[in-house]
GROMACS .gro file of C-alpha atoms in nm:
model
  274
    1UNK     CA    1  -0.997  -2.033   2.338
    2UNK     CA    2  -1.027  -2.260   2.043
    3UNK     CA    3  -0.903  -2.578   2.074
    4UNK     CA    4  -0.951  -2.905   1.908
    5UNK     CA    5  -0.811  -3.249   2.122
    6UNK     CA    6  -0.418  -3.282   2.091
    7UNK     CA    7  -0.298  -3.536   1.796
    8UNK     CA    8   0.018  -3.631   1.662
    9UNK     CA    9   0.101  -3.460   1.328
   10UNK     CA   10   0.341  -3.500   1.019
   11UNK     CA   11   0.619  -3.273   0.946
   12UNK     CA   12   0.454  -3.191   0.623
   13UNK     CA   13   0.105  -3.131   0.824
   14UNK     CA   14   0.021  -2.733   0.780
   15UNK     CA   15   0.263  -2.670   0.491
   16UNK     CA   16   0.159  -2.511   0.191
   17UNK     CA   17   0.257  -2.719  -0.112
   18UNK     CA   18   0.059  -2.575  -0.426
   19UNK     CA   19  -0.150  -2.291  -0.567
   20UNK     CA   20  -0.382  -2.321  -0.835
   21UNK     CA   21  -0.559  -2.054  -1.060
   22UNK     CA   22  -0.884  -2.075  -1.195
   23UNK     CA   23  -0.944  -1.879  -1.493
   24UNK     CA   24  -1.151  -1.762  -1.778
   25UNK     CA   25  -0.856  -1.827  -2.042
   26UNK     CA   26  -0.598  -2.055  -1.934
   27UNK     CA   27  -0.392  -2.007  -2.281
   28UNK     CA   28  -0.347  -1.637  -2.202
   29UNK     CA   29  -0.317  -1.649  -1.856
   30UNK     CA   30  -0.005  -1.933  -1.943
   31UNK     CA   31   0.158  -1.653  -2.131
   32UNK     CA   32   0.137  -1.391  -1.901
   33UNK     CA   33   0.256  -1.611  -1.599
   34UNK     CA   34   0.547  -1.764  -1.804
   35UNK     CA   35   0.674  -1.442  -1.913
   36UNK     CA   36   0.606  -1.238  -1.554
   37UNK     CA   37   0.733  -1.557  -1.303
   38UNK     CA   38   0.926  -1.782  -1.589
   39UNK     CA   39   0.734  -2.058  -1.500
   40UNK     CA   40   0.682  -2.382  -1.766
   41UNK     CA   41   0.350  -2.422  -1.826
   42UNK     CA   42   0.286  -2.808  -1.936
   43UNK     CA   43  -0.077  -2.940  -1.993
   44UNK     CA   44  -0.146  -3.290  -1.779
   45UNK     CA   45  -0.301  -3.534  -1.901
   46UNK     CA   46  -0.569  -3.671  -1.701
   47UNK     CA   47  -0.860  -3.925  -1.811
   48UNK     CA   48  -1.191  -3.804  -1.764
   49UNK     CA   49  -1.079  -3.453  -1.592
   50UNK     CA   50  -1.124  -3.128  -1.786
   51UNK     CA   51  -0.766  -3.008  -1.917
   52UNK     CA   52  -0.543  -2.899  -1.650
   53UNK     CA   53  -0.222  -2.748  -1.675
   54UNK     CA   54   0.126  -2.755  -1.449
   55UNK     CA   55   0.321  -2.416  -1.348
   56UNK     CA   56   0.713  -2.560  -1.338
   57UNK     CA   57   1.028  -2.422  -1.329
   58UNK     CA   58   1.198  -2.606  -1.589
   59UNK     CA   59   1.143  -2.880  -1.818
   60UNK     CA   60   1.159  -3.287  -1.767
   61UNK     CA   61   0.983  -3.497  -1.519
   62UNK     CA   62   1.261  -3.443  -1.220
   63UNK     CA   63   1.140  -3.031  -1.242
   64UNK     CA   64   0.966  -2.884  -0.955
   65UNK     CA   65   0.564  -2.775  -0.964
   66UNK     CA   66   0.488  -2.470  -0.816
   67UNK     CA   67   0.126  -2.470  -0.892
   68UNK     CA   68  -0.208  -2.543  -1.135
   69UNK     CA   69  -0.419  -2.372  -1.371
   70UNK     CA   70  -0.765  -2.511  -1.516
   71UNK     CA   71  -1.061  -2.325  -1.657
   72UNK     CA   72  -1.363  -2.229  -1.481
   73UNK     CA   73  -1.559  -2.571  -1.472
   74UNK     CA   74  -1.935  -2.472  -1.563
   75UNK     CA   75  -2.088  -2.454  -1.241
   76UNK     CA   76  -1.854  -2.144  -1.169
   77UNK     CA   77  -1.885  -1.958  -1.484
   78UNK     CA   78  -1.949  -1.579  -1.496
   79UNK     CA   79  -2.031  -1.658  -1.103
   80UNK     CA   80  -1.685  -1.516  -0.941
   81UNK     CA   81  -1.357  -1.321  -1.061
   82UNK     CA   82  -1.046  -1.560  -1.175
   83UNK     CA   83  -0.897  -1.636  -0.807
   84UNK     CA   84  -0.556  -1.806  -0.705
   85UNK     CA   85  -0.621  -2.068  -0.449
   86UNK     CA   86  -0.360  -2.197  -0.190
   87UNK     CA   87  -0.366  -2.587  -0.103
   88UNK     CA   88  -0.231  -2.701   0.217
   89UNK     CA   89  -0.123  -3.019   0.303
   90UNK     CA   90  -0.275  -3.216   0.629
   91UNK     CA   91  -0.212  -3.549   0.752
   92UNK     CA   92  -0.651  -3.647   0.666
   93UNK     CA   93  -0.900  -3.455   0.455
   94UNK     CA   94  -1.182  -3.530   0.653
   95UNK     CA   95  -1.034  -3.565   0.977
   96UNK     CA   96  -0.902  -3.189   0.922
   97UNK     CA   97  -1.243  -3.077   0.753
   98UNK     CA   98  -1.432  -3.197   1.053
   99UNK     CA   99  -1.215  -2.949   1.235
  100UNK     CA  100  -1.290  -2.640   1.053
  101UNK     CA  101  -1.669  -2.708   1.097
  102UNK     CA  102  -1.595  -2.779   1.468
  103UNK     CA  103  -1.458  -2.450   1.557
  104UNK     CA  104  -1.649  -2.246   1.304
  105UNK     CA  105  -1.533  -2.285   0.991
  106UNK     CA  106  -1.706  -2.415   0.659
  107UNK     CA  107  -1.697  -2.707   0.422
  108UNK     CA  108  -1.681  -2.550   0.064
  109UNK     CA  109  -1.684  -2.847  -0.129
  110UNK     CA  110  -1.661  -3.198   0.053
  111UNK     CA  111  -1.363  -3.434  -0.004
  112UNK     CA  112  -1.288  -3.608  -0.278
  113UNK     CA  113  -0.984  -3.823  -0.418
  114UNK     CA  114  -0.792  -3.694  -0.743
  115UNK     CA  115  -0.677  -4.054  -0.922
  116UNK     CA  116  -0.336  -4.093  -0.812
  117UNK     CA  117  -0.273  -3.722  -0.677
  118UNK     CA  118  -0.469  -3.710  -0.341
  119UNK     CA  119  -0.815  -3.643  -0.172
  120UNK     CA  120  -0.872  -3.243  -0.125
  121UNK     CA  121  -1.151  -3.056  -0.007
  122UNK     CA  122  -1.218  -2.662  -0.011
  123UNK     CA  123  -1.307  -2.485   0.304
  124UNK     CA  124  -1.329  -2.139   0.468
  125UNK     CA  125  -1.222  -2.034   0.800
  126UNK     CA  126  -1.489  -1.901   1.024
  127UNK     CA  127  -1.414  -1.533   0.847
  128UNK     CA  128  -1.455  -1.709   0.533
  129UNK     CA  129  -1.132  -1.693   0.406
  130UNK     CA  130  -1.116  -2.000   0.161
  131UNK     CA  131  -0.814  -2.221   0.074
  132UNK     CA  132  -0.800  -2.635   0.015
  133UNK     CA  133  -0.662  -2.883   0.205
  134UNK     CA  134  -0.477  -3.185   0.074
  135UNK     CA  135  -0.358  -3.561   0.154
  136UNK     CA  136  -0.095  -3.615  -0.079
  137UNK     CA  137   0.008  -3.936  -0.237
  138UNK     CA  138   0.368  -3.909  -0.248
  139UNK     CA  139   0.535  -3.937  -0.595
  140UNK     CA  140   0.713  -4.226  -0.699
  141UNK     CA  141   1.022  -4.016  -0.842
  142UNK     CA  142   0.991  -3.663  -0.649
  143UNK     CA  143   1.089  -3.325  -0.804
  144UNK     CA  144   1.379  -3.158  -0.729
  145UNK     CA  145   1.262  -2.934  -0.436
  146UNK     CA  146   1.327  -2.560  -0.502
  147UNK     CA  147   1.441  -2.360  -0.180
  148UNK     CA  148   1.203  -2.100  -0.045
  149UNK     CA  149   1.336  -1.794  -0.184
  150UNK     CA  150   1.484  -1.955  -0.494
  151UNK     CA  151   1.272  -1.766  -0.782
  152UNK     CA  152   0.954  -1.898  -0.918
  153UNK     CA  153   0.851  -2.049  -0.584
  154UNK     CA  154   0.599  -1.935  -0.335
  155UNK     CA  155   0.780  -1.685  -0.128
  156UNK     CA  156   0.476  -1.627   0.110
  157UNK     CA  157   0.146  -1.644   0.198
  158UNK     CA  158  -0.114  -1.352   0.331
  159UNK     CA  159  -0.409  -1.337   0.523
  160UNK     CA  160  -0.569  -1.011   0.551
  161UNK     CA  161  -0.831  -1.159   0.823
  162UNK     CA  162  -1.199  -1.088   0.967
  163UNK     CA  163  -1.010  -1.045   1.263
  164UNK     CA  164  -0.627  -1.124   1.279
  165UNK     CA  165  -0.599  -1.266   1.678
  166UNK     CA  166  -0.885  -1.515   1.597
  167UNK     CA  167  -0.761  -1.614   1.278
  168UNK     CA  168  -0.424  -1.736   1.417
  169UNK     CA  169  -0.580  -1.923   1.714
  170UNK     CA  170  -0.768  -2.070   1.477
  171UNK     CA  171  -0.534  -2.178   1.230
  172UNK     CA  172  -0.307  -2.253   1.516
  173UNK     CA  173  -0.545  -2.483   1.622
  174UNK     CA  174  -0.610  -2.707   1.281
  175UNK     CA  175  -0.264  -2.663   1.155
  176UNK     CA  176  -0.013  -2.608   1.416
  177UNK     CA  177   0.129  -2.263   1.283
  178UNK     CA  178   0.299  -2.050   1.575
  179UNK     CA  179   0.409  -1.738   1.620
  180UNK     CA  180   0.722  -1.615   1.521
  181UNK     CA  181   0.687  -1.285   1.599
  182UNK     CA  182   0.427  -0.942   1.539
  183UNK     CA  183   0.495  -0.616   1.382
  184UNK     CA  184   0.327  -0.331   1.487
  185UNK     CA  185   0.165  -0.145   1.192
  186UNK     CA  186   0.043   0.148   1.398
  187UNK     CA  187  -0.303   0.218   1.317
  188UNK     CA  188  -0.385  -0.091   1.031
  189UNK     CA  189  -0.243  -0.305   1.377
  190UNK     CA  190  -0.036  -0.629   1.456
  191UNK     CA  191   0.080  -0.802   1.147
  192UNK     CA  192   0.131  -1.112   1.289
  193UNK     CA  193   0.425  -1.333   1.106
  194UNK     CA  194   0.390  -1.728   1.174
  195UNK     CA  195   0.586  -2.026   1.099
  196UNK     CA  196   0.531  -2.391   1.076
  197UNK     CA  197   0.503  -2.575   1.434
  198UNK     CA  198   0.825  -2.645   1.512
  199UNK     CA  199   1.028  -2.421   1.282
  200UNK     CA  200   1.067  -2.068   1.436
  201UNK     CA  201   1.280  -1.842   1.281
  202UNK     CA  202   1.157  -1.999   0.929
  203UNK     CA  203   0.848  -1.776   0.860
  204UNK     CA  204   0.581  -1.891   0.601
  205UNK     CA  205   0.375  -1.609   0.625
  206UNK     CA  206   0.192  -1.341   0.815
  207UNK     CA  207  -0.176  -1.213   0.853
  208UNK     CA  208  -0.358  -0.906   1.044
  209UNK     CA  209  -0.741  -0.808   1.058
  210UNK     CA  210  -0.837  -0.617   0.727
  211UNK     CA  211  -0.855  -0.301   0.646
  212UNK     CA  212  -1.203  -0.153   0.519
  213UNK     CA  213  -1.070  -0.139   0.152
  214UNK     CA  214  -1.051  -0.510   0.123
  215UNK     CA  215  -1.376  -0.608   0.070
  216UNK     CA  216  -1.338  -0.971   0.267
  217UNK     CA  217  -1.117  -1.171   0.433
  218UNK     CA  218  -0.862  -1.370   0.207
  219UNK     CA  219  -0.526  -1.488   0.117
  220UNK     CA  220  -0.297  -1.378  -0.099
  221UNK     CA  221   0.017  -1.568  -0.278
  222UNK     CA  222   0.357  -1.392  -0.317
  223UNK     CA  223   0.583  -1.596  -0.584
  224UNK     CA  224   0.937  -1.499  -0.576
  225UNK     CA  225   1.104  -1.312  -0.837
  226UNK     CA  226   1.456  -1.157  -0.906
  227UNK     CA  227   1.400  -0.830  -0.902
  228UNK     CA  228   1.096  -0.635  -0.885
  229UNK     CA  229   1.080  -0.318  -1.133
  230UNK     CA  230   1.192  -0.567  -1.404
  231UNK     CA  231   0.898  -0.785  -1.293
  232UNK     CA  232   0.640  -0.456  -1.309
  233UNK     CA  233   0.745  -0.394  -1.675
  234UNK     CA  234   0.654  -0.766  -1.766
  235UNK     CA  235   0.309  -0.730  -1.559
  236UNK     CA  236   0.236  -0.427  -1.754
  237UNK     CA  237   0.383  -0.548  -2.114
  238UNK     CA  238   0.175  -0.834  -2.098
  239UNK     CA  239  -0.125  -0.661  -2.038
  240UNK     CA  240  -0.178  -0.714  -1.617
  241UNK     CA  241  -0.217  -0.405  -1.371
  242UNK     CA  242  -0.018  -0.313  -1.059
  243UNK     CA  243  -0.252  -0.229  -0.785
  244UNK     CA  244  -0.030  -0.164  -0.500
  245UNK     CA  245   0.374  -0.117  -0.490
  246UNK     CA  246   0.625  -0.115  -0.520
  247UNK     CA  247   0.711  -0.154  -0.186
  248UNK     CA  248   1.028  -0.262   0.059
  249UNK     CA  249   0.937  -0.442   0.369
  250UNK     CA  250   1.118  -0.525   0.649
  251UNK     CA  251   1.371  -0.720   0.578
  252UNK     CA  252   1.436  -0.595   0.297
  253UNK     CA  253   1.266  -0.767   0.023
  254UNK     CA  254   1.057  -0.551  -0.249
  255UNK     CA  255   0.676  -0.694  -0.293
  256UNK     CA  256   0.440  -0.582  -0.545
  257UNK     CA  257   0.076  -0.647  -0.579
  258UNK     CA  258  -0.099  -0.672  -0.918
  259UNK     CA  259  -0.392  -0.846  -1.135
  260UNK     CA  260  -0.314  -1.066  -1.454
  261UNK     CA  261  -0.513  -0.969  -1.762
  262UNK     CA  262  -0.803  -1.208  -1.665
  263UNK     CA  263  -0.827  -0.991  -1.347
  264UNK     CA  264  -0.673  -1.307  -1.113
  265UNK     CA  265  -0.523  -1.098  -0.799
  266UNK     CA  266  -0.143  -1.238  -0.726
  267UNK     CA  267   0.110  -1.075  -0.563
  268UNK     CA  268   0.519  -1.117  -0.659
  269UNK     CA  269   0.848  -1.054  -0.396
  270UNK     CA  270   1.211  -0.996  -0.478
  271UNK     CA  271   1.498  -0.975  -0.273
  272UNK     CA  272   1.588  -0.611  -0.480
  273UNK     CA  273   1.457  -0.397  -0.628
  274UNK     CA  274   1.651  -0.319  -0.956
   0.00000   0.00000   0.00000
């Protein structure tokens, strides 16, 4: 079993807080996203730092951030597809990116500190399935916080896994996710749904091993949306694909899962369907 010695943690510790895109034409893939989620899309100003740009719902500086866009920085160009990224929040960078190398995981890109937004670094479970980690600094005036199935937020998060029991123990391990139940998916297997440490009944998200058609182990981000045929005909007037759905889950809730026009893989949920 996987295990890493027992520590105090945070409420916030484990909780994913943003998602960024990195893309080959941020202006375009602004107007897709605003139309298809209704996001705000704001450029920040940052000294020094290559232009990078806010996804909000709403306008003003009390309005919550959902998530980031920026443009491929050079050393990435014409080297991978446009990708969403998920950043979750831990209690110390390098503290918590010590962990993933000590029970098999990888350091993508060491930590660093933002100027007055945090220190992040980007690392890959021992599947390599990538996402960031974060130590916050807290906001002077925080946002308004959006509830989790209010629309425009992240609605959930997806791992399809190298293999979906040593995923969770493994995550488990570094950022105290448990169980809140499985659901048996006959011959794809257990899709496992988890929640944050502490919190059962209030599920984040849910992961399983792969199937052969995805090519590796990832995650995926599903960002809530009214209703989900009138989201499709947005995806597909503004020039994006569906590649799977739509589909009701249990529950439910209708998901679809699509590529913007830049070829970034995201996925959308709605509570109905029409």
């Amino acid at each position: 079993m996987l295990q890493i010695v027992s520590k105090s943690r945070s409420d916030t510790h484990g909780k994913f807080i943003w998602c960024e895109l990195i893309t080959s034409d941020t202006s375009a893939a602004g107007k897709f996203y605003a139309s298809v989620v209704g996001w705000n899309v704001r450029e920040l100003a940052m000294p020094d730092m290559p232009s990078y740009f806010l996804f909000e719902m709403g306008e003003g500086d009390n309005c919550p951030g959902i998530g980031g866009m920026m443009h491929f920085p050079p050393e990435l160009e014409g080297k991978m597809p446009p990708n969403w990224t998920g950043y979750v929040a831990v209690d110390d960078v390098d503290e918590t990116a010590r962990d993933f190398v000590s029970l098999g995981g990888r350091i993508q890109r060491d930590p660093e500190d933002i100027p007055g937004v945090g220190r992040f670094a980007v690392v890959a479970d021992p599947h390599g399935a990538v996402l960031c980690i974060m130590t916050p600094i807290p906001p002077a005036n925080p946002p308004r916080q959006l509830g989790p199935a209010d629309p425009g937020n992240l609605g959930w998060c997806e791992l399809m896994a190298g293999n979906g029991e040593e995923a969770f123990e493994f995550y488990g391990s570094v950022f105290g996710w448990a169980k809140d139940h499985d659901m048996d998916m006959g011959e794809r297997g257990v899709y496992r749904i988890f929640a944050y440490d502490g919190h059962p009944g209030q599920a984040i998200g849910g992961m399983m091993t792969k199937p052969d058609t995805v090519p590796a182990p990832c995650w995926s981000y599903y960002f809530n949306v009214e209703a989900i045929d009138a989201a499709i005909e947005r995806i597909t007037a503004g020039g994006g694909s569906v590649v799977f759905g739509p589909m009701q889950v249990p529950g439910g809730s209708w998901i679809v899962q699509a590529t913007d026009p830049q070829g970034a893989f995201f996925c959308l949920v709605a509570p109905k369907r029409s």
